[in-house]
mmCIF file of C-alpha atoms in Angstrom:
data_model
loop_
_atom_site.group_PDB
_atom_site.id
_atom_site.type_symbol
_atom_site.label_atom_id
_atom_site.label_comp_id
_atom_site.label_asym_id
_atom_site.label_seq_id
_atom_site.Cartn_x
_atom_site.Cartn_y
_atom_site.Cartn_z
ATOM 1 C CA LEU A 1 44.507 62.268 -55.448
ATOM 2 C CA VAL A 2 46.900 59.766 -53.632
ATOM 3 C CA ASP A 3 49.820 61.005 -55.366
ATOM 4 C CA THR A 4 48.445 64.732 -54.497
ATOM 5 C CA LEU A 5 48.197 63.745 -50.893
ATOM 6 C CA GLU A 6 51.641 61.593 -50.923
ATOM 7 C CA ALA A 7 52.886 64.531 -52.568
ATOM 8 C CA LEU A 8 51.888 66.821 -50.214
ATOM 9 C CA SER A 9 52.981 64.875 -47.451
ATOM 10 C CA ASN A 10 56.215 64.711 -48.809
ATOM 11 C CA ASP A 11 56.511 68.883 -48.909
ATOM 12 C CA LEU A 12 55.322 69.034 -45.645
ATOM 13 C CA THR A 13 58.044 66.436 -44.266
ATOM 14 C CA GLU A 14 60.803 68.124 -45.853
ATOM 15 C CA THR A 15 59.842 71.525 -44.634
ATOM 16 C CA LEU A 16 59.538 70.185 -41.363
ATOM 17 C CA ALA A 17 63.017 68.764 -41.234
ATOM 18 C CA THR A 18 64.242 71.581 -42.525
ATOM 19 C CA GLU A 19 63.140 73.603 -39.614
ATOM 20 C CA LEU A 20 63.951 71.047 -37.021
ATOM 21 C CA ASP A 21 67.527 71.675 -37.958
ATOM 22 C CA ARG A 22 67.124 75.293 -38.306
ATOM 23 C CA ASN A 23 65.948 75.385 -35.015
ATOM 24 C CA ARG A 24 68.463 73.108 -33.282
ATOM 25 C CA ASN A 25 70.990 75.020 -34.559
ATOM 26 C CA ALA A 26 69.806 78.369 -32.968
ATOM 27 C CA TRP A 27 69.084 76.120 -29.752
ATOM 28 C CA ARG A 28 72.388 75.180 -29.845
ATOM 29 C CA GLU A 29 74.149 78.769 -30.714
ATOM 30 C CA GLY A 30 72.053 80.239 -27.634
ATOM 31 C CA ARG A 31 69.015 81.779 -29.695
ATOM 32 C CA ARG A 32 66.424 79.563 -27.361
ATOM 33 C CA THR A 33 63.592 82.072 -27.065
ATOM 34 C CA GLU A 34 62.617 81.456 -31.490
ATOM 35 C CA ALA A 35 63.549 77.609 -31.121
ATOM 36 C CA ARG A 36 61.328 76.960 -27.982
ATOM 37 C CA GLN A 37 58.607 79.093 -29.374
ATOM 38 C CA TRP A 38 58.753 76.907 -32.900
ATOM 39 C CA VAL A 39 58.808 73.636 -31.053
ATOM 40 C CA GLN A 40 56.304 74.173 -28.015
ATOM 41 C CA GLY A 41 53.925 74.966 -30.775
ATOM 42 C CA LEU A 42 54.279 71.962 -32.362
ATOM 43 C CA ALA A 43 54.579 69.924 -29.078
ATOM 44 C CA GLU A 44 51.109 70.958 -28.117
ATOM 45 C CA PHE A 45 49.738 70.115 -30.834
ATOM 46 C CA PRO A 46 51.032 66.835 -32.148
ATOM 47 C CA GLU A 47 48.118 66.005 -34.266
ATOM 48 C CA ARG A 48 50.025 68.551 -36.950
ATOM 49 C CA LEU A 49 52.678 66.114 -37.222
ATOM 50 C CA LYS A 50 50.672 63.116 -38.465
ATOM 51 C CA ALA A 51 50.548 64.680 -41.541
ATOM 52 C CA THR A 52 54.051 64.258 -42.001
ATOM 53 C CA ASP A 53 56.825 61.595 -42.117
ATOM 54 C CA LEU A 54 56.268 59.859 -38.628
ATOM 55 C CA ARG A 55 60.443 59.506 -38.158
ATOM 56 C CA VAL A 56 60.669 62.729 -38.352
ATOM 57 C CA ALA A 57 57.581 63.749 -36.417
ATOM 58 C CA SER A 58 58.952 61.720 -33.612
ATOM 59 C CA GLN A 59 62.312 63.523 -33.723
ATOM 60 C CA VAL A 60 60.598 67.000 -33.135
ATOM 61 C CA LEU A 61 58.778 65.444 -30.091
ATOM 62 C CA ARG A 62 61.822 63.725 -28.763
ATOM 63 C CA TRP A 63 64.163 67.272 -29.415
ATOM 64 C CA ALA A 64 61.220 69.093 -27.472
ATOM 65 C CA ALA A 65 61.464 66.723 -24.457
ATOM 66 C CA GLY A 66 65.433 67.374 -24.629
ATOM 67 C CA THR A 67 64.474 71.325 -24.716
ATOM 68 C CA ILE A 68 62.155 70.939 -21.706
ATOM 69 C CA LEU A 69 65.136 68.904 -19.605
ATOM 70 C CA ASP A 70 67.851 71.635 -20.415
ATOM 71 C CA GLU A 71 65.524 74.325 -18.926
ATOM 72 C CA GLU A 72 64.420 72.137 -15.720
ATOM 73 C CA GLY A 73 61.037 72.368 -17.147
ATOM 74 C CA ASP A 74 57.840 69.806 -16.466
ATOM 75 C CA VAL A 75 59.044 66.441 -16.502
ATOM 76 C CA ASP A 76 55.590 64.947 -16.727
ATOM 77 C CA VAL A 77 55.613 66.754 -20.237
ATOM 78 C CA VAL A 78 59.107 65.423 -20.743
ATOM 79 C CA ARG A 79 57.660 61.829 -20.235
ATOM 80 C CA ARG A 80 54.576 62.195 -22.465
ATOM 81 C CA LEU A 81 56.524 63.698 -25.215
ATOM 82 C CA ILE A 82 58.779 60.690 -25.043
ATOM 83 C CA GLU A 83 55.458 58.283 -25.214
ATOM 84 C CA GLU A 84 54.104 60.040 -27.931
ATOM 85 C CA ALA A 85 57.650 60.261 -30.218
ATOM 86 C CA ARG A 86 57.465 56.233 -29.039
ATOM 87 C CA SER A 87 54.225 55.758 -30.705
ATOM 88 C CA LEU A 88 55.333 57.065 -33.884
ATOM 89 C CA ASP A 89 58.422 55.593 -34.487
ATOM 90 C CA PRO A 90 58.547 52.418 -31.861
ATOM 91 C CA GLU A 91 62.344 51.876 -33.398
ATOM 92 C CA SER A 92 63.589 55.474 -32.584
ATOM 93 C CA ASP A 93 66.789 55.785 -30.476
ATOM 94 C CA ASP A 94 65.507 57.485 -27.122
ATOM 95 C CA LEU A 95 68.160 55.930 -24.718
ATOM 96 C CA ARG A 96 69.979 59.195 -24.393
ATOM 97 C CA LEU A 97 66.784 61.253 -23.441
ATOM 98 C CA ARG A 98 65.632 59.067 -21.046
ATOM 99 C CA ALA A 99 68.643 58.740 -19.495
ATOM 100 C CA VAL A 100 69.076 62.109 -18.907
ATOM 101 C CA LEU A 101 65.303 62.558 -17.691
ATOM 102 C CA ALA A 102 66.927 59.725 -15.029
ATOM 103 C CA ALA A 103 69.646 62.206 -13.710
ATOM 104 C CA ARG A 104 66.833 64.819 -13.467
ATOM 105 C CA THR A 105 64.168 62.893 -11.509
ATOM 106 C CA GLU A 106 66.643 60.030 -9.571
ATOM 107 C CA SER A 107 70.697 60.196 -9.573
ATOM 108 C CA ALA A 108 73.505 60.670 -11.904
ATOM 109 C CA GLN A 109 74.111 56.861 -11.071
ATOM 110 C CA ALA A 110 70.324 55.701 -12.304
ATOM 111 C CA ALA A 111 71.389 57.458 -15.542
ATOM 112 C CA LEU A 112 74.792 55.683 -15.914
ATOM 113 C CA ASP A 113 72.828 52.466 -14.740
ATOM 114 C CA LEU A 114 70.321 52.949 -17.593
ATOM 115 C CA LEU A 115 73.001 53.802 -20.362
ATOM 116 C CA GLY A 116 75.261 50.712 -19.435
ATOM 117 C CA ASP A 117 77.601 50.250 -22.309
ATOM 118 C CA PRO A 118 76.368 52.346 -25.224
ATOM 119 C CA GLN A 119 77.267 51.671 -28.419
ATOM 120 C CA LEU A 120 75.498 54.801 -30.522
ATOM 121 C CA ALA A 121 76.879 58.186 -30.165
ATOM 122 C CA PRO A 122 74.478 60.066 -28.548
ATOM 123 C CA ALA A 123 74.138 57.637 -25.657
ATOM 124 C CA GLN A 124 77.901 57.636 -25.423
ATOM 125 C CA VAL A 125 78.129 61.291 -25.188
ATOM 126 C CA ALA A 126 75.285 61.703 -22.924
ATOM 127 C CA LYS A 127 77.448 59.316 -20.402
ATOM 128 C CA VAL A 128 80.181 61.216 -20.796
ATOM 129 C CA SER A 129 78.719 64.354 -19.903
ATOM 130 C CA ILE A 130 77.285 62.572 -16.596
ATOM 131 C CA LEU A 131 80.965 61.437 -15.969
ATOM 132 C CA LEU A 132 82.357 64.928 -16.111
ATOM 133 C CA HIS A 133 79.805 66.012 -14.167
ATOM 134 C CA LEU A 134 80.586 63.572 -11.626
ATOM 135 C CA GLY A 135 84.334 63.626 -11.975
ATOM 136 C CA ARG A 136 84.955 60.556 -13.391
ATOM 137 C CA HIS A 137 87.338 61.551 -15.928
ATOM 138 C CA ASP A 138 89.652 58.052 -16.850
ATOM 139 C CA GLU A 139 85.990 56.560 -17.541
ATOM 140 C CA ALA A 140 85.045 59.416 -19.759
ATOM 141 C CA ARG A 141 88.427 59.742 -21.594
ATOM 142 C CA SER A 142 87.825 55.881 -22.094
ATOM 143 C CA ILE A 143 84.468 56.233 -24.052
ATOM 144 C CA LEU A 144 85.549 59.169 -25.773
ATOM 145 C CA ALA A 145 88.543 57.335 -26.891
ATOM 146 C CA ALA A 146 86.001 54.843 -28.682
ATOM 147 C CA CYS A 147 83.251 57.033 -29.728
ATOM 148 C CA SER A 148 82.632 57.084 -33.482
ATOM 149 C CA PRO A 149 80.578 60.438 -33.530
ATOM 150 C CA GLU A 150 78.669 60.883 -37.149
ATOM 151 C CA SER A 151 77.029 64.269 -36.637
ATOM 152 C CA ASP A 152 78.736 67.594 -36.332
ATOM 153 C CA TYR A 153 76.972 68.304 -33.065
ATOM 154 C CA GLU A 154 78.139 65.070 -31.729
ATOM 155 C CA LYS A 155 81.755 65.632 -33.090
ATOM 156 C CA ALA A 156 81.386 69.266 -31.588
ATOM 157 C CA ASP A 157 80.900 67.643 -28.305
ATOM 158 C CA VAL A 158 83.537 64.818 -28.467
ATOM 159 C CA HIS A 159 86.468 67.566 -28.644
ATOM 160 C CA ARG A 160 84.468 70.320 -26.141
ATOM 161 C CA PHE A 161 84.717 67.470 -23.411
ATOM 162 C CA ARG A 162 88.098 66.321 -24.460
ATOM 163 C CA ALA A 163 89.006 70.167 -24.289
ATOM 164 C CA GLN A 164 87.373 69.929 -20.507
ATOM 165 C CA ILE A 165 89.337 66.816 -19.775
ATOM 166 C CA SER A 166 92.762 68.510 -20.952
ATOM 167 C CA VAL A 167 91.740 71.337 -19.177
ATOM 168 C CA VAL A 168 91.580 69.293 -15.366
ATOM 169 C CA ASP A 169 94.874 67.545 -16.430
ATOM 170 C CA GLY A 170 96.966 70.837 -16.617
ATOM 171 C CA ASP A 171 97.372 70.466 -20.431
ATOM 172 C CA LEU A 172 95.939 74.208 -21.820
ATOM 173 C CA GLU A 173 97.661 73.569 -25.281
ATOM 174 C CA GLY A 174 95.858 69.914 -25.846
ATOM 175 C CA ALA A 175 92.799 71.429 -24.597
ATOM 176 C CA SER A 176 92.984 74.399 -27.278
ATOM 177 C CA HIS A 177 93.633 72.220 -29.770
ATOM 178 C CA GLU A 178 90.533 70.331 -29.033
ATOM 179 C CA VAL A 179 88.381 73.803 -29.074
ATOM 180 C CA GLN A 180 89.669 74.482 -32.538
ATOM 181 C CA GLU A 181 88.351 71.062 -33.963
ATOM 182 C CA ALA A 182 85.166 71.420 -31.752
ATOM 183 C CA LYS A 183 85.041 74.749 -33.596
ATOM 184 C CA SER A 184 85.760 73.677 -36.996
ATOM 185 C CA PHE A 185 82.223 71.444 -36.653
ATOM 186 C CA ARG A 186 80.150 74.132 -34.358
ATOM 187 C CA ALA A 187 81.833 77.113 -34.542
ATOM 188 C CA ASN A 188 79.032 79.474 -33.102
ATOM 189 C CA ASP A 189 78.085 76.239 -30.583
ATOM 190 C CA ALA A 190 77.125 78.234 -26.740
ATOM 191 C CA SER A 191 79.015 75.443 -25.157
ATOM 192 C CA VAL A 192 81.806 75.624 -27.318
ATOM 193 C CA ARG A 193 82.132 79.095 -26.825
ATOM 194 C CA LEU A 194 81.861 78.677 -23.289
ATOM 195 C CA ILE A 195 84.752 76.364 -22.786
ATOM 196 C CA GLU A 196 86.564 78.386 -25.342
ATOM 197 C CA ALA A 197 85.843 81.363 -23.060
ATOM 198 C CA GLN A 198 87.262 79.593 -19.965
ATOM 199 C CA LEU A 199 90.073 78.256 -21.593
ATOM 200 C CA MET A 200 91.249 81.748 -22.557
ATOM 201 C CA TYR A 201 90.795 83.187 -19.164
ATOM 202 C CA LEU A 202 93.094 79.911 -17.625
ATOM 203 C CA GLN A 203 95.944 81.271 -20.443
ATOM 204 C CA GLY A 204 96.029 84.241 -19.497
ATOM 205 C CA LEU A 205 96.620 83.753 -15.989
ATOM 206 C CA PRO A 206 100.096 84.481 -14.612
#
């Protein structure tokens, strides 16, 4: 019986991880309705996750919190999800998520103070995003130079941010190169497509 339950848990975990990845892709590619429905269904009834690996369950709850922040939703729900995720996996890295929450509820500077000198790529990418929003391009450029992204999401973001800085510097050729690099990792990413469209517009100007 124990072996059967463990096998069932493993199957559920594998399915959950696959669905999480699929819906993350959908979200990043602009297909938000289907992704939102999937993750909200799990976030509203987290007991469904308890039969799976707690690390993967925690990832689902953190991503649910991130989608709510993306759409400027209820921050109290975000806080609850972050705490629930931490209770499932206390070792999980939620610094990026907490920083985005601080930027939303306090200030961009509060988020930067929380991030400090981040060593992991997710927090580094978050810090760069905030710095670019504040127009602090030199600081953002310095972090990008030292960043070692691991996932395709992070790699695409790094090149996308480099493209943004190149546009500000007036280096459209360099920006075009960075956009192509970003597309090599996430060709259908909505954020990558947006910077590509902006670049094409600038290149078409007399």
